[in-house]
PDB file of C-alpha atoms in Angstrom:
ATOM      1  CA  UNK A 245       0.000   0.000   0.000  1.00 51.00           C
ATOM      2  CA  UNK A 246       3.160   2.338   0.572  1.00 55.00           C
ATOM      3  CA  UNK A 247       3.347   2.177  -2.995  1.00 60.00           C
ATOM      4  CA  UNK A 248       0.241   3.382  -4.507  1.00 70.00           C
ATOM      5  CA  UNK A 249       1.161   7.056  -3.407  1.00 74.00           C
ATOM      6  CA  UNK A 250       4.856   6.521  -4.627  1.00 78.00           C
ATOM      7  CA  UNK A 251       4.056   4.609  -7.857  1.00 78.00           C
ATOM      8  CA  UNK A 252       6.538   6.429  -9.615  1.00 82.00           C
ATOM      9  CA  UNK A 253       9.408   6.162  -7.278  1.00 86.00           C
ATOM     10  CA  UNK A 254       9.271   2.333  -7.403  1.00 84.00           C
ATOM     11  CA  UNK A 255       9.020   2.353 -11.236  1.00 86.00           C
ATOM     12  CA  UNK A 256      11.861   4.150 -11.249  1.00 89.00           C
ATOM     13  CA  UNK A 257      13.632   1.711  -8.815  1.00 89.00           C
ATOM     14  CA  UNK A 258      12.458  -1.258 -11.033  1.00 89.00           C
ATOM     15  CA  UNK A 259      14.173   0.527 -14.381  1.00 90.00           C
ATOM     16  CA  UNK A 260      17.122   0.454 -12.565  1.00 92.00           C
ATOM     17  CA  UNK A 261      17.345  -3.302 -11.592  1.00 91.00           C
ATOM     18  CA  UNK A 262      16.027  -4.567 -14.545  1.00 89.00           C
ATOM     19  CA  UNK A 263      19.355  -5.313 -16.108  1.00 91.00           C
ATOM     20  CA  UNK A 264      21.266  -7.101 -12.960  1.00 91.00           C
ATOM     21  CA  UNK A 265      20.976 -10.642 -12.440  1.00 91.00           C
ATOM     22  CA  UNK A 266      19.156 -10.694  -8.886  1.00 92.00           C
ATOM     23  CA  UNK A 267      19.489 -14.184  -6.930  1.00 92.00           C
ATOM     24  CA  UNK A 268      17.831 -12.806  -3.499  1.00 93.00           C
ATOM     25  CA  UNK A 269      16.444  -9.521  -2.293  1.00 91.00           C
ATOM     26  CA  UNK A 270      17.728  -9.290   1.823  1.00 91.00           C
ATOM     27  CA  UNK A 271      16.026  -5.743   3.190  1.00 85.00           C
ATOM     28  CA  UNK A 272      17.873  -4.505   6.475  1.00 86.00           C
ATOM     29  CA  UNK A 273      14.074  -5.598   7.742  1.00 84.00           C
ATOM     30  CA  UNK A 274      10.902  -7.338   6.240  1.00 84.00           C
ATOM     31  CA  UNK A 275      10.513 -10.235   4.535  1.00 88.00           C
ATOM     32  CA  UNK A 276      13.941 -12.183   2.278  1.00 93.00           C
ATOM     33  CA  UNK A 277      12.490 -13.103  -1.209  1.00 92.00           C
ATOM     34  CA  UNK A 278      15.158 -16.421  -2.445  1.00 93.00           C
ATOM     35  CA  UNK A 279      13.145 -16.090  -5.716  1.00 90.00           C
ATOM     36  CA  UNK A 280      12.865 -12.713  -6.178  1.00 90.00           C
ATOM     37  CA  UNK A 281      11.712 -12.606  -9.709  1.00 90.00           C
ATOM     38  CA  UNK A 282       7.913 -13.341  -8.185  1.00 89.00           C
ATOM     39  CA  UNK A 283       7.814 -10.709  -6.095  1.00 87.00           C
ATOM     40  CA  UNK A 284       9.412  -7.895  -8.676  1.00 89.00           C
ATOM     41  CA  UNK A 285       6.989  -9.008 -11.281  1.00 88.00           C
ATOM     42  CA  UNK A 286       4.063  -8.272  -8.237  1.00 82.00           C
ATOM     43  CA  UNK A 287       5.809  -4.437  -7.824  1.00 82.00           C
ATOM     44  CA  UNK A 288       5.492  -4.257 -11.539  1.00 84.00           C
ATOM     45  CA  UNK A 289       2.035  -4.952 -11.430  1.00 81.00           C
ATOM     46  CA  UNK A 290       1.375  -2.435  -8.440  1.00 78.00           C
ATOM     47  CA  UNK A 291       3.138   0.193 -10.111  1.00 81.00           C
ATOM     48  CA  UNK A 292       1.960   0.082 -13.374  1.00 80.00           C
ATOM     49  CA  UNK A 293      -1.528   0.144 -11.913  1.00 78.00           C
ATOM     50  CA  UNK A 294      -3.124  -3.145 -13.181  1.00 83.00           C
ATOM     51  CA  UNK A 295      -6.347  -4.059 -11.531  1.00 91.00           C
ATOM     52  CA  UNK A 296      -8.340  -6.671 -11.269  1.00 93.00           C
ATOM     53  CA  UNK A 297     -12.116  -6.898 -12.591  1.00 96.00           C
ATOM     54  CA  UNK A 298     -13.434  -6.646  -8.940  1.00 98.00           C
ATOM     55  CA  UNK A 299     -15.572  -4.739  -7.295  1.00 98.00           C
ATOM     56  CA  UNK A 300     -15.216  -3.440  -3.469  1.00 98.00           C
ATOM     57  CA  UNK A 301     -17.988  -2.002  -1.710  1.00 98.00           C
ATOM     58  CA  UNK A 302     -16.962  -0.828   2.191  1.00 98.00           C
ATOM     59  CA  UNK A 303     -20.072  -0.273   4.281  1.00 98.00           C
ATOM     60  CA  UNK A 304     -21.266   0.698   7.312  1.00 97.00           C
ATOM     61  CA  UNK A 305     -25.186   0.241   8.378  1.00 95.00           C
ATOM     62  CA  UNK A 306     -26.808   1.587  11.187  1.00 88.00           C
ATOM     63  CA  UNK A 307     -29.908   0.142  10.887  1.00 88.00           C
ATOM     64  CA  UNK A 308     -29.145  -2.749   8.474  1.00 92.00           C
ATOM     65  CA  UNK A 309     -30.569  -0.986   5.228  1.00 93.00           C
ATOM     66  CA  UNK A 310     -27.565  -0.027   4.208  1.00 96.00           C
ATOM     67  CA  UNK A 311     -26.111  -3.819   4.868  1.00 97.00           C
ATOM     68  CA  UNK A 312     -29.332  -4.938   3.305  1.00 97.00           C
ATOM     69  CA  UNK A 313     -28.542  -2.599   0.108  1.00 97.00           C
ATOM     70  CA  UNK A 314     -24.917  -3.857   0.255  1.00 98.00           C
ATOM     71  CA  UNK A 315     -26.189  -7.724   0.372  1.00 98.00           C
ATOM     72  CA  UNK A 316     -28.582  -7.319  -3.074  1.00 98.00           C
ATOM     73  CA  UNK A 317     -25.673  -4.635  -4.874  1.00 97.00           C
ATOM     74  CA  UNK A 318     -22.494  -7.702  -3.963  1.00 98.00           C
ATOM     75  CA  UNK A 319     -25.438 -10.233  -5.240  1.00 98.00           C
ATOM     76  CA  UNK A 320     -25.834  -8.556  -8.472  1.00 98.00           C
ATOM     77  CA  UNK A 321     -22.622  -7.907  -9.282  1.00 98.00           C
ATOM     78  CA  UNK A 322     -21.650 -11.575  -8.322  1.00 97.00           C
ATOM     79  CA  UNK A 323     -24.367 -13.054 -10.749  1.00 98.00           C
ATOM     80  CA  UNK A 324     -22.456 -10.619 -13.830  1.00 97.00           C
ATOM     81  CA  UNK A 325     -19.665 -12.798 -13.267  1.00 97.00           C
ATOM     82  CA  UNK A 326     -17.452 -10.143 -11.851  1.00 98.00           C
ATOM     83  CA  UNK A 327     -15.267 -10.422  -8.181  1.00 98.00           C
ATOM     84  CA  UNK A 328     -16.707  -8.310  -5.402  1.00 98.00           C
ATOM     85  CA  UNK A 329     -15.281  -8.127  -1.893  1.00 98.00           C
ATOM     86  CA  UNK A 330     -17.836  -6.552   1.089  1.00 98.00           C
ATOM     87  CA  UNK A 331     -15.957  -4.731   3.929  1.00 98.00           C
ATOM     88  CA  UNK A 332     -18.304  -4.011   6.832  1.00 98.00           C
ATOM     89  CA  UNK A 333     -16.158  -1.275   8.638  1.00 97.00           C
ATOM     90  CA  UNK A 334     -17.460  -2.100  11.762  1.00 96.00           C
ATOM     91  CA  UNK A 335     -15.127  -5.270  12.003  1.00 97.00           C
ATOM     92  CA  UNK A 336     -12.768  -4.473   8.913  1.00 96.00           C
ATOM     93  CA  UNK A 337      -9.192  -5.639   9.157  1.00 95.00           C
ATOM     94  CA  UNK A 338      -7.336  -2.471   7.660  1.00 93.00           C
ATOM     95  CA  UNK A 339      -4.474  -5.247   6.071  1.00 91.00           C
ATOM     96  CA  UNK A 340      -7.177  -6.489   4.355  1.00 94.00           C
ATOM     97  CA  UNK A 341      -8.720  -3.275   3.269  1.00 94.00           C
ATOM     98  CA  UNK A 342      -5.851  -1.891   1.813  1.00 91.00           C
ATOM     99  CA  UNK A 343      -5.080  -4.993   0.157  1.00 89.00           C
ATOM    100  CA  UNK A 344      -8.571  -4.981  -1.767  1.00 94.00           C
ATOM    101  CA  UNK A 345      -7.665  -1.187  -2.987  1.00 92.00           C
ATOM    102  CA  UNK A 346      -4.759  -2.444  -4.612  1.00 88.00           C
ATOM    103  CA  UNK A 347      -6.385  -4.519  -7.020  1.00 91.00           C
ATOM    104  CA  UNK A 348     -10.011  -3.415  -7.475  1.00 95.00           C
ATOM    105  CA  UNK A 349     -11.045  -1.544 -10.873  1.00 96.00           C
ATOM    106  CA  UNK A 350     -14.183  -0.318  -9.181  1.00 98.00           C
ATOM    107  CA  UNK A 351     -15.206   0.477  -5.295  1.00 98.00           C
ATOM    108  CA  UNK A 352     -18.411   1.268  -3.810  1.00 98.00           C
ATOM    109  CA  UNK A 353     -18.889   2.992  -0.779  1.00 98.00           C
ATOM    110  CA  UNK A 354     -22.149   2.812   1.021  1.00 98.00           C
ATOM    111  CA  UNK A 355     -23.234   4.899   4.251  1.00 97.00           C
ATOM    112  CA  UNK A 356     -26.123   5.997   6.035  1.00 95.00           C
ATOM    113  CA  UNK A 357     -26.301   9.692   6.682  1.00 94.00           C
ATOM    114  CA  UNK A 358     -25.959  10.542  10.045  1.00 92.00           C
ATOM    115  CA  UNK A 359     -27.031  13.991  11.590  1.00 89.00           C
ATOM    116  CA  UNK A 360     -26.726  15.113   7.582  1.00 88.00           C
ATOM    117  CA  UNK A 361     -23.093  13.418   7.878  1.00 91.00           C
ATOM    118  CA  UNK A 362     -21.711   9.751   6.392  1.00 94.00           C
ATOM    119  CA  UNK A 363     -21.056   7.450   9.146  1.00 95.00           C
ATOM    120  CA  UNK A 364     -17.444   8.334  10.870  1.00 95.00           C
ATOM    121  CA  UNK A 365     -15.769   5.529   9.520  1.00 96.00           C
ATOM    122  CA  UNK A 366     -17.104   6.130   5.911  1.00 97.00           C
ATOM    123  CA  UNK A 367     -14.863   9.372   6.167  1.00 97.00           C
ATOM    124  CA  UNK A 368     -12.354   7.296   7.378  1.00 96.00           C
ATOM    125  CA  UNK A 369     -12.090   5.137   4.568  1.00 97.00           C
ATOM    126  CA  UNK A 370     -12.393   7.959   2.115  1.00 97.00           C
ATOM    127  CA  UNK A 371      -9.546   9.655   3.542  1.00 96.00           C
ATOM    128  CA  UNK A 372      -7.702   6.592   3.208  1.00 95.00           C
ATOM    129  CA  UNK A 373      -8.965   5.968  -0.222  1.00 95.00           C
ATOM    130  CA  UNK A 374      -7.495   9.934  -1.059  1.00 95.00           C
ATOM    131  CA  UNK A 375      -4.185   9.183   0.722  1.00 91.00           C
ATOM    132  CA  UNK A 376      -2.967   6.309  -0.827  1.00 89.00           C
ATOM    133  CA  UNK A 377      -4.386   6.921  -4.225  1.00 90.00           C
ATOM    134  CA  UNK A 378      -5.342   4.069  -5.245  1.00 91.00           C
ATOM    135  CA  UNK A 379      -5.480   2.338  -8.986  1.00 91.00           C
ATOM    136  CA  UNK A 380      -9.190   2.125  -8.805  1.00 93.00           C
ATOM    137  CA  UNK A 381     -11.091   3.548 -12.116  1.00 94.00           C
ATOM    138  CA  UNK A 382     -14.555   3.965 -10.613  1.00 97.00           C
ATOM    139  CA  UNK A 383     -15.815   4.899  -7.343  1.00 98.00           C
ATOM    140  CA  UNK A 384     -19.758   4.829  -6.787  1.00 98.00           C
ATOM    141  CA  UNK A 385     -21.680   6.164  -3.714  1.00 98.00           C
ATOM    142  CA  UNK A 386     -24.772   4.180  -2.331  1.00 97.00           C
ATOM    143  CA  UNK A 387     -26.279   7.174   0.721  1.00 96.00           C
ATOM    144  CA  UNK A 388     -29.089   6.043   2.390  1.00 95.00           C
ATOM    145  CA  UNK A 389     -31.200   8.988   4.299  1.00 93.00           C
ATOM    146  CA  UNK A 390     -34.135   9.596   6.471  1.00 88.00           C
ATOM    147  CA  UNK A 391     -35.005  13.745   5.966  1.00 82.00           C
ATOM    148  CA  UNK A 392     -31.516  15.468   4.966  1.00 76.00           C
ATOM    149  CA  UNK A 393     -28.417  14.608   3.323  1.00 79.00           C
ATOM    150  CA  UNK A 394     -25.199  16.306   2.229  1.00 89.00           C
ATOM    151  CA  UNK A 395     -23.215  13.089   2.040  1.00 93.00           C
ATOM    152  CA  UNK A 396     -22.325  12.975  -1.501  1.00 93.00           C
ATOM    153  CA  UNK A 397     -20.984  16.680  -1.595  1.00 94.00           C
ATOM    154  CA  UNK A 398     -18.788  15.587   1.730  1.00 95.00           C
ATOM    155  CA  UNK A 399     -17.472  12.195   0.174  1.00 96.00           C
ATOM    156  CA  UNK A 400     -17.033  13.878  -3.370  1.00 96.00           C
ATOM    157  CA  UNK A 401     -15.042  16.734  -1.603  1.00 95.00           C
ATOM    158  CA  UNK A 402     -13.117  14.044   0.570  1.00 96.00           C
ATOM    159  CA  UNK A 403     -12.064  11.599  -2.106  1.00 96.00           C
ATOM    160  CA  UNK A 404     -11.396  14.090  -4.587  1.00 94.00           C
ATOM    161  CA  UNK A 405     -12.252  12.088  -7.417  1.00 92.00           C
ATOM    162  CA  UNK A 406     -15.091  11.879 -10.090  1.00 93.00           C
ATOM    163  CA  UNK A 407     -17.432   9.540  -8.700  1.00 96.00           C
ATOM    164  CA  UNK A 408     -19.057   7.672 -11.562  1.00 96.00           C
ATOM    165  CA  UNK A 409     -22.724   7.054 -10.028  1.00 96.00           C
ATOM    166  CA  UNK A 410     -24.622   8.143  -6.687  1.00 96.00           C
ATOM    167  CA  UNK A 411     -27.505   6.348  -5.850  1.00 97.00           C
ATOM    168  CA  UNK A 412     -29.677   8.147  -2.577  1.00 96.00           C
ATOM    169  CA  UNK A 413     -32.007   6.148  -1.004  1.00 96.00           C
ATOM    170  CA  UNK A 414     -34.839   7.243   1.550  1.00 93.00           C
ATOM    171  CA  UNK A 415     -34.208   4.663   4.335  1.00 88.00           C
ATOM    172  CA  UNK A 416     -35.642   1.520   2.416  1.00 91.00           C
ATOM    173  CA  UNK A 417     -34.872   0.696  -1.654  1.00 95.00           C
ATOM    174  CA  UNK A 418     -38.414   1.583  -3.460  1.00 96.00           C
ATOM    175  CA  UNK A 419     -39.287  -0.036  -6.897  1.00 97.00           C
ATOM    176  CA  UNK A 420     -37.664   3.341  -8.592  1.00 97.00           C
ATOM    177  CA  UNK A 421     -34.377   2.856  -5.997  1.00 97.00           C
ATOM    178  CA  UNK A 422     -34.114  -1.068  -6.871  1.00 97.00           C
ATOM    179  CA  UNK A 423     -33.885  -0.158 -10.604  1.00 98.00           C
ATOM    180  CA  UNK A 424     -31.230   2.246  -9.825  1.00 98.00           C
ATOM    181  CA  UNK A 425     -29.198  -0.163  -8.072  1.00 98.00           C
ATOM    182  CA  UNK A 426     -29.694  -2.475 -10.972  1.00 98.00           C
ATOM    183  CA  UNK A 427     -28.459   0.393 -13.073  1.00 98.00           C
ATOM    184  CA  UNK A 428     -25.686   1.019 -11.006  1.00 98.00           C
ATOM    185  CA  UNK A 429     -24.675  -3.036 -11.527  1.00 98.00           C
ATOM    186  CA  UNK A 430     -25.049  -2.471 -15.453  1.00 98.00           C
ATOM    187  CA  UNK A 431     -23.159   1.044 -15.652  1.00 98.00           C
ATOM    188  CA  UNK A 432     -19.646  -0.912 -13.525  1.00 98.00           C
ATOM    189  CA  UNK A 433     -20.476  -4.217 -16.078  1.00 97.00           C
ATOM    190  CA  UNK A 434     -20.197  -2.213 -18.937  1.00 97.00           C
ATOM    191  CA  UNK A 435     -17.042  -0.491 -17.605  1.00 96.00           C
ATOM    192  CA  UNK A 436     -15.720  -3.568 -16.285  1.00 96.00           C
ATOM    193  CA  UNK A 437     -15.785  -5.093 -19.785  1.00 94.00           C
ATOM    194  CA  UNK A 438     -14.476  -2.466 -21.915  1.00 89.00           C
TER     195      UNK A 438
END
């Protein structure tokens, strides 16, 4: 994950190695690769930005709409034949968050608004998501609401990113929400598969 932010420092530092004849790589701490040329061809991945068709949606629910959203949205996307990973925040292992980033062509985030605000670890994970910088081509919102919102402005403004698709749900998907969900599922297919 160090990487993503300093893609272009590690390209670099792969351009210069790529002409020696390396038998083991021995950092002063971390891990000693004896076959080295698996792990280099990994950096060269991560650097050059390669992704995987996979979609991952981090969530947090505070009523278990949101989770109930996030359940038919990974369900959908499964059935189109594409990888999706779910995150709950509440009990997310970080390792394995940033791990996902690396890799994912699309990510979803999905929140319920709280006072007007996305839940605290939504902004969290956005900030994250800004920090590192991660490969990802497509970032969709999924805000669900009871009265007031100004989520999407917050997250937009946070991630600092074009998000591709926001859909805004009034506590419980309605026939008119479900078909923007299902929309939502087509619109990261039909990226996906470009």
């Amino acid at each position: 994950e160090i990487m993503m932010p300093y893609r272009q420092s590690a390209l670099n530092a792969l351009n210069k190695i790529s002409n020696f004849d390396i038998k083991i790589i021995a950092p002063s701490h971390g891990v000693i690769y004896t076959n080295p040329s698996k792990i280099i061809e990994k950096y060269k991945e991560w650097v050059n930005g390669e992704t995987k068709k996979k979609v991952t949606i981090f969530y947090i629910s505070a009523w278990h709409h949101t989770e109930d959203i996030v359940k038919y949205l990974s369900d959908r996307i499964n059935e189109k034949g594409i990888e999706v990973v779910v995150h709950n925040l509440e009990v997310a292992d970080i390792n394995k968050v940033i791990k996902d980033l690396v890799d994912s062509s699309a990510i979803i985030i999905a929140t319920p608004t709280i006072v007007e605000n996305p839940h605290l670890l939504i902004i969290q994970i956005a900030y994250l998501i800004r920090i590192l910088r991660p490969p990802t081509k497509y970032i969709s919102l999924i805000v669900t609401y009871g009265w007031a919102s100004v989520v999407e402005e917050q997250l937009k403004n946070i991630l600092n990113r074009e998000i591709l698709k926001t859909v805004k749900i009034n506590v419980k998907p309605l026939e008119n929400d479900i078909k923007n969900l299902n929309d939502l599922v087509e619109e990261i297919y039909n990226k996906l598969n470009q």
